[in-house]
Amino acid sequence: MSGSIEDIEIELLLDAIYRKFHYDFRNYARASIKRRLLHAKAKFGFDSISALQSAVLHDETMLPQLLNYLTVQVSEMFRDPSYFRALREKVVPHLRTYPSLKVWVAGCSNGEELYSLAILFAEEGLTERTMFYATDINPAALRAAQAGVYPLDRLRLFTENHQLSGGRSSLSEYYTANYDRAVFDKSLRERTVFSDHSLVTDAAFGEMHLISCRNVLIYFDRDLQDRAVGLFGESLTRGGFLGIGSRESLRFSAHADLFSDFVMEEKIYRRKAR
């Protein structure tokens, strides 16, 4: 990290957030975290990062607001439809062989990926044997995911993605339109545990059959990516599956040897049996 005043302020702020609140952003990709903090500083009307730090430390309402800038909440249902088609066509046949299933959506944001998987599993007849675990470090995002409410104007894109993913039904079967909102059916989350979990500091989830963590690793530095991939390796059952984002890779991870390529073009890997 360079020694500019602004960079020093950022380092001090991230350390203060970790020491007081135990949220650890210190090893996030620095260019990305700097861009988000500068955006937050401008939006909140502070003259400096130090002024932002003082507010975070002394005003209990500030951290929840800042978390919305530090964590990425941009997603869509069935994002990259070919990924979900690959899960449906290549991964689901293997999952069918298990009497019960555990699926972890790591970094679930506002829940779009969770509901995508819940609908896919419902269409494939796997709902009754599956428990979903949706985790994020942002409490506001978890609340939004648990509510399952999205602006109605986003449903056209969601519907197109669903059909391109090989959807076997109409997406409209899974939500109720209410004025300018779409409320997804509570049955989609009846078998979901929503939980605060940090890939930076928390331990593994055990015996998962599928972990989907897409477009999260890209915001981590190399050491933190290695930690997360190792965590996924510990959390997956032998022969379990890991899906990551289209711009992400396990190729340079220290834990890459835990996995074999499964659907390489969609960044789906399989935990080795050894």
CSV table of C-alpha atoms in Angstrom, one decimal:
chain,number,residue,atom,x,y,z
A,1,MET,CA,0.0,0.0,0.0
A,2,SER,CA,1.3,3.5,-0.8
A,3,GLY,CA,2.0,6.0,1.9
A,4,SER,CA,-0.4,8.8,0.8
A,5,ILE,CA,-2.4,10.4,3.6
A,6,GLU,CA,-5.6,9.0,2.1
A,7,ASP,CA,-4.3,5.4,2.0
A,8,ILE,CA,-3.1,5.6,5.6
A,9,GLU,CA,-6.5,6.9,6.6
A,10,ILE,CA,-8.1,3.9,4.8
A,11,GLU,CA,-5.8,1.5,6.6
A,12,LEU,CA,-6.6,3.0,9.9
A,13,LEU,CA,-10.4,2.9,9.3
A,14,LEU,CA,-10.3,-0.7,8.2
A,15,ASP,CA,-8.3,-1.6,11.3
A,16,ALA,CA,-10.7,0.4,13.5
A,17,ILE,CA,-13.7,-1.4,12.0
A,18,TYR,CA,-12.1,-4.8,12.7
A,19,ARG,CA,-11.0,-3.9,16.3
A,20,LYS,CA,-14.4,-2.5,17.3
A,21,PHE,CA,-16.9,-4.4,15.3
A,22,HIS,CA,-15.0,-7.6,14.2
A,23,TYR,CA,-15.8,-7.0,10.5
A,24,ASP,CA,-12.5,-7.7,8.6
A,25,PHE,CA,-12.1,-5.9,5.3
A,26,ARG,CA,-8.3,-5.5,5.7
A,27,ASN,CA,-7.5,-8.1,3.0
A,28,TYR,CA,-10.1,-7.1,0.5
A,29,ALA,CA,-8.7,-6.0,-2.9
A,30,ARG,CA,-7.5,-2.6,-2.0
A,31,ALA,CA,-8.4,-0.7,-5.2
A,32,SER,CA,-12.0,-1.9,-4.8
A,33,ILE,CA,-12.3,-1.1,-1.1
A,34,LYS,CA,-10.7,2.3,-1.7
A,35,ARG,CA,-13.2,3.1,-4.4
A,36,ARG,CA,-16.1,2.1,-2.2
A,37,LEU,CA,-14.9,4.1,0.8
A,38,LEU,CA,-14.4,7.2,-1.3
A,39,HIS,CA,-17.9,6.8,-2.7
A,40,ALA,CA,-19.3,6.5,0.9
A,41,LYS,CA,-17.3,9.5,2.1
A,42,ALA,CA,-18.8,11.6,-0.7
A,43,LYS,CA,-22.3,10.3,-0.1
A,44,PHE,CA,-22.2,10.9,3.6
A,45,GLY,CA,-20.7,14.4,3.1
A,46,PHE,CA,-17.4,13.9,4.9
A,47,ASP,CA,-14.3,15.9,4.0
A,48,SER,CA,-11.9,13.0,4.8
A,49,ILE,CA,-11.7,9.3,5.5
A,50,SER,CA,-10.6,10.2,9.1
A,51,ALA,CA,-13.9,12.1,9.5
A,52,LEU,CA,-15.8,9.0,8.3
A,53,GLN,CA,-13.8,6.9,10.8
A,54,SER,CA,-14.8,9.1,13.7
A,55,ALA,CA,-18.4,8.9,12.7
A,56,VAL,CA,-18.3,5.1,12.5
A,57,LEU,CA,-16.6,4.8,15.9
A,58,HIS,CA,-18.9,7.2,17.7
A,59,ASP,CA,-22.3,7.0,15.9
A,60,GLU,CA,-23.8,3.5,16.2
A,61,THR,CA,-26.1,4.2,13.1
A,62,MET,CA,-23.1,4.6,10.8
A,63,LEU,CA,-21.6,1.1,10.5
A,64,PRO,CA,-24.8,-0.5,9.1
A,65,GLN,CA,-25.0,2.2,6.5
A,66,LEU,CA,-21.3,1.8,5.6
A,67,LEU,CA,-21.6,-1.9,5.3
A,68,ASN,CA,-23.9,-1.3,2.3
A,69,TYR,CA,-21.0,0.3,0.5
A,70,LEU,CA,-18.3,-2.2,1.7
A,71,THR,CA,-20.3,-5.3,0.7
A,72,VAL,CA,-21.4,-5.9,-2.9
A,73,GLN,CA,-25.2,-6.1,-3.2
A,74,VAL,CA,-25.5,-6.3,-7.0
A,75,SER,CA,-27.0,-9.4,-8.4
A,76,GLU,CA,-29.9,-10.8,-10.4
A,77,MET,CA,-31.9,-14.1,-10.4
A,78,PHE,CA,-30.3,-16.8,-12.6
A,79,ARG,CA,-27.4,-14.5,-13.4
A,80,ASP,CA,-25.3,-16.1,-16.2
A,81,PRO,CA,-28.1,-18.5,-17.2
A,82,SER,CA,-25.6,-21.0,-18.6
A,83,TYR,CA,-24.2,-21.5,-15.1
A,84,PHE,CA,-27.6,-22.6,-13.8
A,85,ARG,CA,-28.2,-24.7,-16.9
A,86,ALA,CA,-24.9,-26.5,-16.2
A,87,LEU,CA,-26.0,-27.1,-12.6
A,88,ARG,CA,-29.3,-28.4,-13.8
A,89,GLU,CA,-27.9,-30.7,-16.5
A,90,LYS,CA,-24.5,-31.7,-15.1
A,91,VAL,CA,-24.6,-31.4,-11.3
A,92,VAL,CA,-28.2,-32.3,-10.4
A,93,PRO,CA,-27.9,-35.9,-11.7
A,94,HIS,CA,-25.1,-36.5,-9.2
A,95,LEU,CA,-27.1,-34.7,-6.4
A,96,ARG,CA,-30.0,-37.0,-7.0
A,97,THR,CA,-28.0,-39.9,-5.7
A,98,TYR,CA,-28.0,-38.5,-2.2
A,99,PRO,CA,-30.9,-39.1,0.2
A,100,SER,CA,-30.4,-35.6,1.7
A,101,LEU,CA,-28.6,-32.5,0.5
A,102,LYS,CA,-27.0,-29.4,1.9
A,103,VAL,CA,-26.5,-26.3,-0.2
A,104,TRP,CA,-24.5,-23.2,0.9
A,105,VAL,CA,-25.0,-19.9,-0.9
A,106,ALA,CA,-22.0,-18.0,0.5
A,107,GLY,CA,-22.2,-14.2,0.1
A,108,CYS,CA,-26.0,-14.4,-0.6
A,109,SER,CA,-26.4,-10.6,-0.9
A,110,ASN,CA,-30.1,-9.8,-1.2
A,111,GLY,CA,-31.1,-13.4,-2.0
A,112,GLU,CA,-31.3,-13.5,-5.8
A,113,GLU,CA,-29.0,-16.5,-6.1
A,114,LEU,CA,-30.7,-18.3,-3.2
A,115,TYR,CA,-34.1,-18.1,-4.8
A,116,SER,CA,-32.7,-19.1,-8.2
A,117,LEU,CA,-31.3,-22.3,-6.7
A,118,ALA,CA,-34.5,-22.9,-4.6
A,119,ILE,CA,-36.6,-22.7,-7.8
A,120,LEU,CA,-34.2,-24.9,-9.7
A,121,PHE,CA,-34.2,-27.5,-7.0
A,122,ALA,CA,-38.0,-27.3,-6.9
A,123,GLU,CA,-38.3,-27.8,-10.6
A,124,GLU,CA,-35.9,-30.8,-10.3
A,125,GLY,CA,-37.9,-32.4,-7.5
A,126,LEU,CA,-35.2,-32.0,-4.9
A,127,THR,CA,-36.8,-29.5,-2.5
A,128,GLU,CA,-37.9,-32.0,0.2
A,129,ARG,CA,-34.4,-33.5,0.6
A,130,THR,CA,-32.5,-30.2,0.6
A,131,MET,CA,-31.5,-27.7,3.3
A,132,PHE,CA,-30.1,-24.4,2.1
A,133,TYR,CA,-27.7,-22.2,4.0
A,134,ALA,CA,-27.7,-18.5,3.0
A,135,THR,CA,-24.9,-16.4,4.5
A,136,ASP,CA,-23.6,-12.9,4.3
A,137,ILE,CA,-21.8,-10.5,6.6
A,138,ASN,CA,-24.3,-7.7,6.0
A,139,PRO,CA,-27.3,-7.9,8.3
A,140,ALA,CA,-29.4,-5.7,6.0
A,141,ALA,CA,-28.7,-7.9,3.0
A,142,LEU,CA,-29.7,-11.0,5.1
A,143,ARG,CA,-33.0,-9.3,6.0
A,144,ALA,CA,-33.7,-8.5,2.4
A,145,ALA,CA,-32.9,-12.1,1.4
A,146,GLN,CA,-35.2,-13.4,4.0
A,147,ALA,CA,-38.0,-11.1,2.9
A,148,GLY,CA,-37.7,-12.2,-0.8
A,149,VAL,CA,-39.2,-8.9,-2.1
A,150,TYR,CA,-37.8,-7.3,-5.4
A,151,PRO,CA,-38.9,-4.4,-7.6
A,152,LEU,CA,-41.4,-5.5,-10.2
A,153,ASP,CA,-39.4,-3.9,-13.0
A,154,ARG,CA,-36.6,-6.4,-12.4
A,155,LEU,CA,-38.8,-9.4,-13.1
A,156,ARG,CA,-38.6,-9.2,-16.8
A,157,LEU,CA,-34.8,-9.8,-16.7
A,158,PHE,CA,-35.2,-12.5,-14.0
A,159,THR,CA,-37.8,-14.3,-16.2
A,160,GLU,CA,-35.6,-14.2,-19.3
A,161,ASN,CA,-32.7,-15.5,-17.3
A,162,HIS,CA,-34.8,-18.3,-15.9
A,163,GLN,CA,-36.0,-19.5,-19.3
A,164,LEU,CA,-32.4,-19.4,-20.7
A,165,SER,CA,-31.3,-21.5,-17.7
A,166,GLY,CA,-33.6,-24.3,-18.8
A,167,GLY,CA,-36.5,-23.4,-16.5
A,168,ARG,CA,-39.2,-26.0,-16.5
A,169,SER,CA,-42.0,-23.7,-15.4
A,170,SER,CA,-43.0,-20.1,-15.4
A,171,LEU,CA,-41.2,-17.9,-12.9
A,172,SER,CA,-44.5,-16.2,-12.2
A,173,GLU,CA,-45.6,-19.4,-10.4
A,174,TYR,CA,-43.2,-18.5,-7.6
A,175,TYR,CA,-44.1,-14.9,-6.8
A,176,THR,CA,-47.0,-12.6,-6.2
A,177,ALA,CA,-47.1,-9.2,-7.8
A,178,ASN,CA,-48.1,-6.5,-5.4
A,179,TYR,CA,-48.2,-2.9,-6.8
A,180,ASP,CA,-44.5,-2.3,-7.8
A,181,ARG,CA,-43.1,-5.3,-5.9
A,182,ALA,CA,-42.8,-9.0,-6.5
A,183,VAL,CA,-42.9,-11.1,-3.3
A,184,PHE,CA,-41.5,-14.6,-3.7
A,185,ASP,CA,-43.3,-17.5,-2.1
A,186,LYS,CA,-42.3,-18.3,1.4
A,187,SER,CA,-42.2,-22.0,0.5
A,188,LEU,CA,-38.9,-21.2,-1.3
A,189,ARG,CA,-37.2,-20.3,2.0
A,190,GLU,CA,-38.9,-22.7,4.4
A,191,ARG,CA,-35.9,-25.0,4.2
A,192,THR,CA,-33.3,-22.2,4.4
A,193,VAL,CA,-31.2,-21.1,7.3
A,194,PHE,CA,-30.1,-17.5,7.1
A,195,SER,CA,-26.9,-16.7,9.0
A,196,ASP,CA,-24.3,-14.1,9.5
A,197,HIS,CA,-21.0,-15.7,8.3
A,198,SER,CA,-17.7,-14.2,7.2
A,199,LEU,CA,-15.4,-15.9,4.8
A,200,VAL,CA,-12.6,-13.9,6.3
A,201,THR,CA,-12.8,-14.9,10.0
A,202,ASP,CA,-15.4,-17.7,10.5
A,203,ALA,CA,-15.0,-21.5,10.3
A,204,ALA,CA,-16.2,-24.0,7.8
A,205,PHE,CA,-19.7,-25.2,7.3
A,206,GLY,CA,-19.6,-29.0,7.3
A,207,GLU,CA,-20.7,-31.6,4.8
A,208,MET,CA,-22.1,-29.4,2.0
A,209,HIS,CA,-23.0,-31.1,-1.3
A,210,LEU,CA,-23.0,-27.8,-3.3
A,211,ILE,CA,-21.5,-24.4,-2.5
A,212,SER,CA,-22.3,-21.5,-4.8
A,213,CYS,CA,-20.1,-18.4,-4.1
A,214,ARG,CA,-20.2,-16.3,-7.2
A,215,ASN,CA,-18.6,-12.9,-7.7
A,216,VAL,CA,-17.3,-12.7,-4.2
A,217,LEU,CA,-13.7,-13.9,-4.5
A,218,ILE,CA,-13.0,-11.2,-7.0
A,219,TYR,CA,-13.1,-8.6,-4.2
A,220,PHE,CA,-10.5,-10.4,-2.1
A,221,ASP,CA,-6.8,-10.3,-2.3
A,222,ARG,CA,-4.8,-13.5,-3.0
A,223,ASP,CA,-4.3,-14.5,0.7
A,224,LEU,CA,-8.0,-14.0,1.4
A,225,GLN,CA,-9.0,-15.9,-1.7
A,226,ASP,CA,-6.8,-18.8,-0.5
A,227,ARG,CA,-8.5,-18.8,2.9
A,228,ALA,CA,-12.0,-18.9,1.3
A,229,VAL,CA,-11.1,-21.7,-1.1
A,230,GLY,CA,-9.6,-23.7,1.7
A,231,LEU,CA,-12.8,-23.1,3.7
A,232,PHE,CA,-14.9,-24.4,0.8
A,233,GLY,CA,-12.7,-27.5,0.6
A,234,GLU,CA,-13.2,-28.1,4.3
A,235,SER,CA,-17.0,-27.5,4.0
A,236,LEU,CA,-17.7,-29.8,1.0
A,237,THR,CA,-18.4,-33.5,1.3
A,238,ARG,CA,-16.1,-35.7,-0.9
A,239,GLY,CA,-17.4,-35.4,-4.4
A,240,GLY,CA,-19.3,-32.2,-3.6
A,241,PHE,CA,-19.5,-29.3,-6.0
A,242,LEU,CA,-18.3,-25.7,-5.9
A,243,GLY,CA,-19.5,-22.9,-8.3
A,244,ILE,CA,-17.7,-19.6,-8.5
A,245,GLY,CA,-18.1,-16.5,-10.7
A,246,SER,CA,-17.3,-16.3,-14.4
A,247,ARG,CA,-14.3,-14.0,-13.8
A,248,GLU,CA,-12.9,-16.1,-10.9
A,249,SER,CA,-10.6,-19.1,-10.9
A,250,LEU,CA,-9.1,-21.6,-8.6
A,251,ARG,CA,-6.1,-22.0,-10.8
A,252,PHE,CA,-3.7,-20.0,-8.7
A,253,SER,CA,-5.1,-21.0,-5.3
A,254,ALA,CA,-2.9,-22.8,-2.8
A,255,HIS,CA,-5.9,-25.2,-2.3
A,256,ALA,CA,-6.5,-25.8,-6.0
A,257,ASP,CA,-5.4,-29.4,-5.6
A,258,LEU,CA,-8.5,-30.2,-3.5
A,259,PHE,CA,-10.6,-29.8,-6.6
A,260,SER,CA,-10.9,-31.1,-10.1
A,261,ASP,CA,-12.5,-29.3,-13.0
A,262,PHE,CA,-16.1,-30.4,-13.6
A,263,VAL,CA,-17.7,-27.9,-16.0
A,264,MET,CA,-14.7,-25.6,-16.6
A,265,GLU,CA,-16.5,-23.1,-18.9
A,266,GLU,CA,-18.9,-22.4,-16.1
A,267,LYS,CA,-16.4,-22.4,-13.3
A,268,ILE,CA,-17.9,-25.4,-11.6
A,269,TYR,CA,-15.4,-27.6,-9.7
A,270,ARG,CA,-15.7,-30.9,-7.8
A,271,ARG,CA,-14.1,-31.8,-4.5
A,272,LYS,CA,-11.7,-34.7,-5.0
A,273,ALA,CA,-12.6,-37.9,-3.3
A,274,ARG,CA,-9.2,-38.4,-1.6
